[in-house]
Coordinates of C-alpha atoms in Angstrom, one line a residue:
G17 CA 0.3 -31.0 5.9
T18 CA -2.3 -28.9 4.1
G19 CA -5.0 -29.9 6.5
L20 CA -7.2 -31.8 4.2
E21 CA -7.3 -35.2 6.0
K22 CA -10.8 -34.6 7.4
F23 CA -12.1 -33.4 4.0
S24 CA -10.6 -36.5 2.3
Q25 CA -12.5 -38.7 4.7
E26 CA -15.8 -36.9 4.4
F27 CA -15.7 -36.3 0.6
P28 CA -13.5 -39.1 -0.8
A29 CA -14.9 -38.6 -4.4
R30 CA -13.9 -35.0 -4.3
F31 CA -10.4 -35.4 -3.1
F32 CA -7.3 -36.2 -5.2
D33 CA -3.8 -36.6 -3.7
T34 CA -1.1 -36.2 -6.3
G35 CA 1.7 -36.6 -3.8
I36 CA 4.8 -34.4 -4.5
A37 CA 3.9 -34.0 -8.2
E38 CA 3.0 -30.3 -8.1
E39 CA 3.3 -29.9 -11.9
H40 CA 0.8 -32.7 -12.4
A41 CA -1.5 -31.3 -9.7
I42 CA -1.8 -28.0 -11.5
G43 CA -2.2 -29.5 -15.0
F44 CA -4.7 -31.9 -13.6
S45 CA -6.6 -29.1 -12.0
A46 CA -6.8 -27.3 -15.3
G47 CA -8.3 -30.5 -16.9
L48 CA -10.8 -30.8 -14.1
C49 CA -11.8 -27.1 -14.6
R50 CA -12.2 -27.6 -18.4
G51 CA -14.5 -30.5 -17.4
G52 CA -16.8 -28.3 -15.5
L53 CA -15.5 -28.6 -11.9
K54 CA -14.2 -25.9 -9.6
P55 CA -10.8 -27.2 -8.4
V56 CA -9.2 -25.9 -5.2
V57 CA -5.5 -26.8 -5.2
A58 CA -3.7 -26.8 -1.8
I59 CA 0.1 -26.7 -2.1
Y60 CA 2.8 -25.3 0.1
S61 CA 3.8 -21.9 -1.3
T62 CA 7.4 -22.9 -1.8
F63 CA 6.5 -26.0 -3.8
L64 CA 4.1 -24.1 -6.1
Q65 CA 7.3 -22.8 -7.7
R66 CA 7.7 -26.2 -9.3
G67 CA 4.5 -25.7 -11.3
F68 CA 5.2 -22.2 -12.6
D69 CA 5.0 -23.3 -16.2
Q70 CA 1.7 -25.0 -15.7
L71 CA 0.4 -22.0 -13.8
I72 CA 1.0 -19.8 -16.9
H73 CA 0.2 -22.1 -19.8
D74 CA -2.4 -24.5 -18.4
V75 CA -4.4 -22.3 -16.0
C76 CA -3.8 -18.5 -16.5
L77 CA -3.4 -18.4 -20.2
Q78 CA -6.8 -20.1 -20.5
E79 CA -8.2 -18.0 -17.7
L80 CA -9.5 -21.1 -15.9
P81 CA -11.1 -20.4 -12.5
V82 CA -8.7 -22.6 -10.4
M83 CA -8.2 -21.5 -6.8
F84 CA -4.8 -22.1 -5.2
C85 CA -4.5 -22.2 -1.4
L86 CA -0.9 -21.6 -0.5
D87 CA -0.1 -22.9 2.9
R88 CA 3.2 -21.9 4.6
S89 CA 3.6 -18.6 2.8
G90 CA 6.2 -16.3 4.1
V91 CA 8.6 -17.3 6.9
V92 CA 8.2 -20.9 8.1
S93 CA 9.4 -22.1 11.5
D94 CA 12.0 -25.0 11.8
D95 CA 11.9 -26.2 8.2
G96 CA 14.9 -24.3 6.8
P97 CA 15.4 -22.4 3.6
T98 CA 13.6 -24.9 1.3
H99 CA 10.2 -24.4 3.0
N100 CA 10.1 -20.6 3.3
G101 CA 7.4 -19.4 0.9
V102 CA 8.9 -16.0 0.3
F103 CA 8.7 -15.8 -3.5
D104 CA 5.0 -16.4 -4.2
L105 CA 4.0 -12.7 -4.3
A106 CA 6.7 -11.9 -6.8
Y107 CA 6.1 -14.8 -9.2
L108 CA 2.3 -14.8 -9.0
R109 CA 1.7 -11.1 -9.6
V110 CA 3.5 -11.1 -13.0
I111 CA 1.0 -13.6 -14.5
P112 CA -1.9 -12.1 -16.4
N113 CA -5.5 -13.1 -15.2
M114 CA -4.3 -14.1 -11.7
V115 CA -5.8 -12.7 -8.5
V116 CA -3.5 -12.7 -5.4
M117 CA -5.0 -12.4 -1.9
A118 CA -3.5 -12.5 1.6
P119 CA -5.8 -12.8 4.7
S120 CA -4.8 -11.2 8.0
D121 CA -6.9 -13.6 10.2
A122 CA -9.4 -16.5 10.0
G123 CA -12.4 -14.3 9.2
E124 CA -10.6 -12.7 6.3
M125 CA -9.5 -16.2 5.2
E126 CA -13.1 -17.4 5.1
K127 CA -14.2 -14.3 3.1
M128 CA -11.4 -14.8 0.5
I129 CA -12.2 -18.5 0.1
E130 CA -15.8 -17.5 -0.6
L131 CA -14.7 -14.9 -3.1
G132 CA -12.3 -17.3 -4.8
L133 CA -15.1 -19.9 -5.2
H134 CA -17.2 -17.3 -7.0
L135 CA -14.5 -15.8 -9.3
K136 CA -14.4 -16.7 -12.9
R137 CA -10.6 -16.5 -13.2
P138 CA -7.6 -18.0 -11.4
C139 CA -6.8 -16.9 -7.9
A140 CA -4.4 -17.6 -5.1
I141 CA -4.8 -17.2 -1.3
R142 CA -1.5 -17.1 0.5
Y143 CA -1.3 -17.6 4.3
P144 CA 1.3 -18.5 6.9
K145 CA 2.1 -21.4 9.2
D146 CA 1.2 -19.5 12.3
C147 CA -1.3 -19.1 15.1
V148 CA -4.5 -17.3 14.1
P149 CA -4.8 -13.9 15.8
E150 CA -8.0 -12.5 17.2
P151 CA -9.7 -10.2 14.7
A152 CA -8.6 -6.6 14.9
V153 CA -12.1 -5.5 13.8
R154 CA -15.2 -7.6 14.2
E155 CA -17.2 -6.9 11.1
V156 CA -20.8 -7.8 10.5
S157 CA -21.2 -7.9 6.8
S158 CA -23.0 -9.9 4.2
G159 CA -22.0 -10.7 0.6
L160 CA -18.6 -11.1 -1.0
I161 CA -15.7 -8.8 -0.2
P162 CA -15.2 -6.6 -3.2
L163 CA -12.4 -7.7 -5.5
G164 CA -9.3 -5.6 -5.1
R165 CA -10.5 -3.6 -2.1
S166 CA -8.5 -3.0 1.0
R167 CA -9.9 -2.1 4.5
C168 CA -8.7 0.7 6.9
L169 CA -8.1 -0.6 10.4
R170 CA -6.8 2.5 12.0
T171 CA -6.8 6.2 11.0
G172 CA -3.9 8.5 11.2
K173 CA -2.3 11.6 9.7
D174 CA 1.4 11.2 9.6
V175 CA 2.2 7.8 8.0
L176 CA 0.2 5.6 5.6
L177 CA 1.1 2.0 6.7
L178 CA 0.0 -0.6 4.1
A179 CA 0.3 -4.1 5.5
L180 CA -0.3 -7.4 3.9
G181 CA -1.5 -10.7 5.3
S182 CA 0.3 -11.8 8.5
M183 CA 2.0 -8.4 8.7
V184 CA -1.2 -6.6 9.5
Y185 CA -1.1 -7.3 13.2
P186 CA 2.6 -6.4 13.7
A187 CA 1.7 -3.2 11.8
L188 CA -1.1 -2.4 14.2
E189 CA 1.3 -3.1 17.1
A190 CA 3.8 -0.7 15.5
A191 CA 1.2 2.0 15.1
S192 CA 0.3 1.7 18.8
L193 CA 4.0 2.1 19.8
L194 CA 4.5 5.1 17.5
E195 CA 1.4 6.8 18.8
K196 CA 3.1 7.1 22.2
E197 CA 5.8 9.1 20.4
N198 CA 3.2 11.3 18.6
I199 CA 3.5 9.7 15.3
F200 CA 0.1 8.7 14.0
C201 CA -0.1 5.9 11.4
E202 CA -3.1 5.1 9.3
V203 CA -3.0 1.3 9.0
V204 CA -4.6 -0.3 5.9
D205 CA -5.0 -4.1 5.5
A206 CA -4.2 -4.3 1.8
R207 CA -5.9 -7.7 1.3
F208 CA -5.0 -7.9 -2.4
V209 CA -1.7 -7.8 -4.2
K210 CA -3.3 -8.2 -7.5
P211 CA -5.5 -6.3 -8.3
L212 CA -4.3 -3.5 -6.0
D213 CA -6.8 -1.1 -4.5
E214 CA -6.0 1.6 -6.9
E215 CA -8.7 4.0 -5.8
M216 CA -7.4 3.9 -2.2
L217 CA -3.8 4.4 -3.3
R218 CA -4.7 7.4 -5.6
E219 CA -6.6 9.0 -2.7
K220 CA -4.3 8.3 0.2
G221 CA -1.1 8.6 -1.8
K222 CA -1.6 12.4 -2.0
N223 CA -2.3 12.9 1.7
F224 CA 0.7 11.4 3.5
P225 CA 4.4 12.5 3.5
L226 CA 5.5 8.9 4.1
I227 CA 4.1 5.6 2.8
V228 CA 5.3 2.3 4.3
T229 CA 4.6 -1.1 2.9
V230 CA 5.1 -4.3 5.0
E231 CA 5.1 -7.8 3.7
D232 CA 6.6 -11.2 4.7
G233 CA 7.8 -11.9 1.2
T234 CA 10.9 -11.0 -0.8
L235 CA 11.0 -7.2 -1.6
N236 CA 12.2 -7.9 -5.1
G237 CA 9.0 -7.8 -7.2
G238 CA 6.7 -8.2 -4.3
F239 CA 3.8 -6.2 -2.8
G240 CA 5.9 -3.1 -2.1
S241 CA 7.2 -3.1 -5.6
A242 CA 3.6 -3.2 -6.9
V243 CA 2.7 -0.2 -4.9
N244 CA 5.8 1.7 -6.0
E245 CA 5.1 1.0 -9.7
F246 CA 1.5 2.1 -9.4
L247 CA 2.1 5.3 -7.5
Q248 CA 5.0 6.3 -9.8
N249 CA 2.7 6.0 -12.8
V250 CA -0.3 7.9 -11.4
L251 CA 0.9 10.6 -9.1
D252 CA 2.6 13.8 -10.2
K253 CA 4.4 14.1 -6.9
V254 CA 5.2 10.8 -5.2
P255 CA 5.8 10.8 -1.4
L256 CA 8.6 9.0 0.2
I257 CA 8.0 5.3 0.1
K258 CA 9.7 2.8 2.4
N259 CA 9.3 -0.9 1.7
I260 CA 9.7 -3.4 4.6
G261 CA 10.1 -7.0 3.8
L262 CA 12.5 -9.9 3.3
P263 CA 16.0 -9.4 1.9
D264 CA 17.5 -10.9 -1.3
E265 CA 18.8 -14.0 0.4
F266 CA 17.8 -17.5 1.4
L267 CA 16.8 -17.4 5.1
K268 CA 18.6 -19.6 7.5
H269 CA 16.8 -22.2 9.7
D270 CA 15.2 -20.8 12.8
K271 CA 11.9 -20.1 14.5
R272 CA 9.5 -17.9 12.6
E273 CA 9.3 -15.3 15.4
V274 CA 13.1 -15.2 15.7
I275 CA 13.6 -14.6 11.9
L276 CA 10.9 -11.9 11.8
K277 CA 12.4 -10.1 14.8
R278 CA 15.9 -10.3 13.4
L279 CA 14.7 -8.8 10.1
G280 CA 12.7 -6.0 11.8
L281 CA 9.3 -7.5 10.8
D282 CA 7.8 -7.6 14.3
G283 CA 5.9 -4.7 15.9
P284 CA 8.9 -3.0 17.5
G285 CA 11.1 -3.5 14.4
I286 CA 8.5 -2.0 12.1
S287 CA 8.0 1.0 14.5
R288 CA 11.8 1.7 14.6
T289 CA 12.0 1.7 10.8
I290 CA 9.0 4.0 10.5
K291 CA 10.2 6.4 13.2
D292 CA 13.7 6.7 11.5
H293 CA 12.2 7.5 8.1
Y294 CA 9.5 9.8 9.4
Q295 CA 12.0 11.9 11.3
S296 CA 14.1 12.1 8.1
V297 CA 11.1 13.3 6.1
M298 CA 10.3 15.9 8.7
K299 CA 13.8 17.3 8.7
N300 CA 13.7 17.7 4.9
T301 CA 10.3 19.5 4.8

């Protein structure tokens, strides 16, 4: 399910299948790391929850450079409430020493894996069970992506739209729809939940009347919460912030696209929410 069958056949001495013993997989990876290896642990996001204790005590407390690849993060089609990986952002960002990344497409995924392999601390890369979109921006760059740095995909003057992972492309769609109504969004691919791009947030947080965050994880303690906490602590005057994400409930069984549309996490849904809040801001200024 995590796509490692070919790897296991080509590199059998480097592949360990622990079955559905996630606690053991994480503790085992910590032991491998202490022995001088660089473990990459592939687990469904929702089942990493079972190893939360091992994440804290066996990996992060010792600052061991284990890399976690979290498949099926966010809303998952057809597998029901047990398989939706909607809590990973919230439970990972509270752990010291942890780096949390979310790629928006295959190119970003490759860059984050490369960065994770070079980090000297624990990290997690969370990605959805979904089709890979065409890159919004074709970048020709060398070297590792800078730790904790976002990238601006579209400039604008009215709304700062901070999107994470699989929500980047719906956010770009929303920005295109809003431009037709003369609302111009600056779209930023956040890339990192921990560490946040603090330099970008300090700079851009002063220049927009409305900041919107979009994530396919629970709003409680997630990416939007991290942005809120940071801006409240560093800005003298905080603009209106609207967080878009998943509600405080277990999501019922359905197709991924159906769930996202119902919750307003597709392009049209995001654009409607932004339009409503932007018009409210303009009335009060």
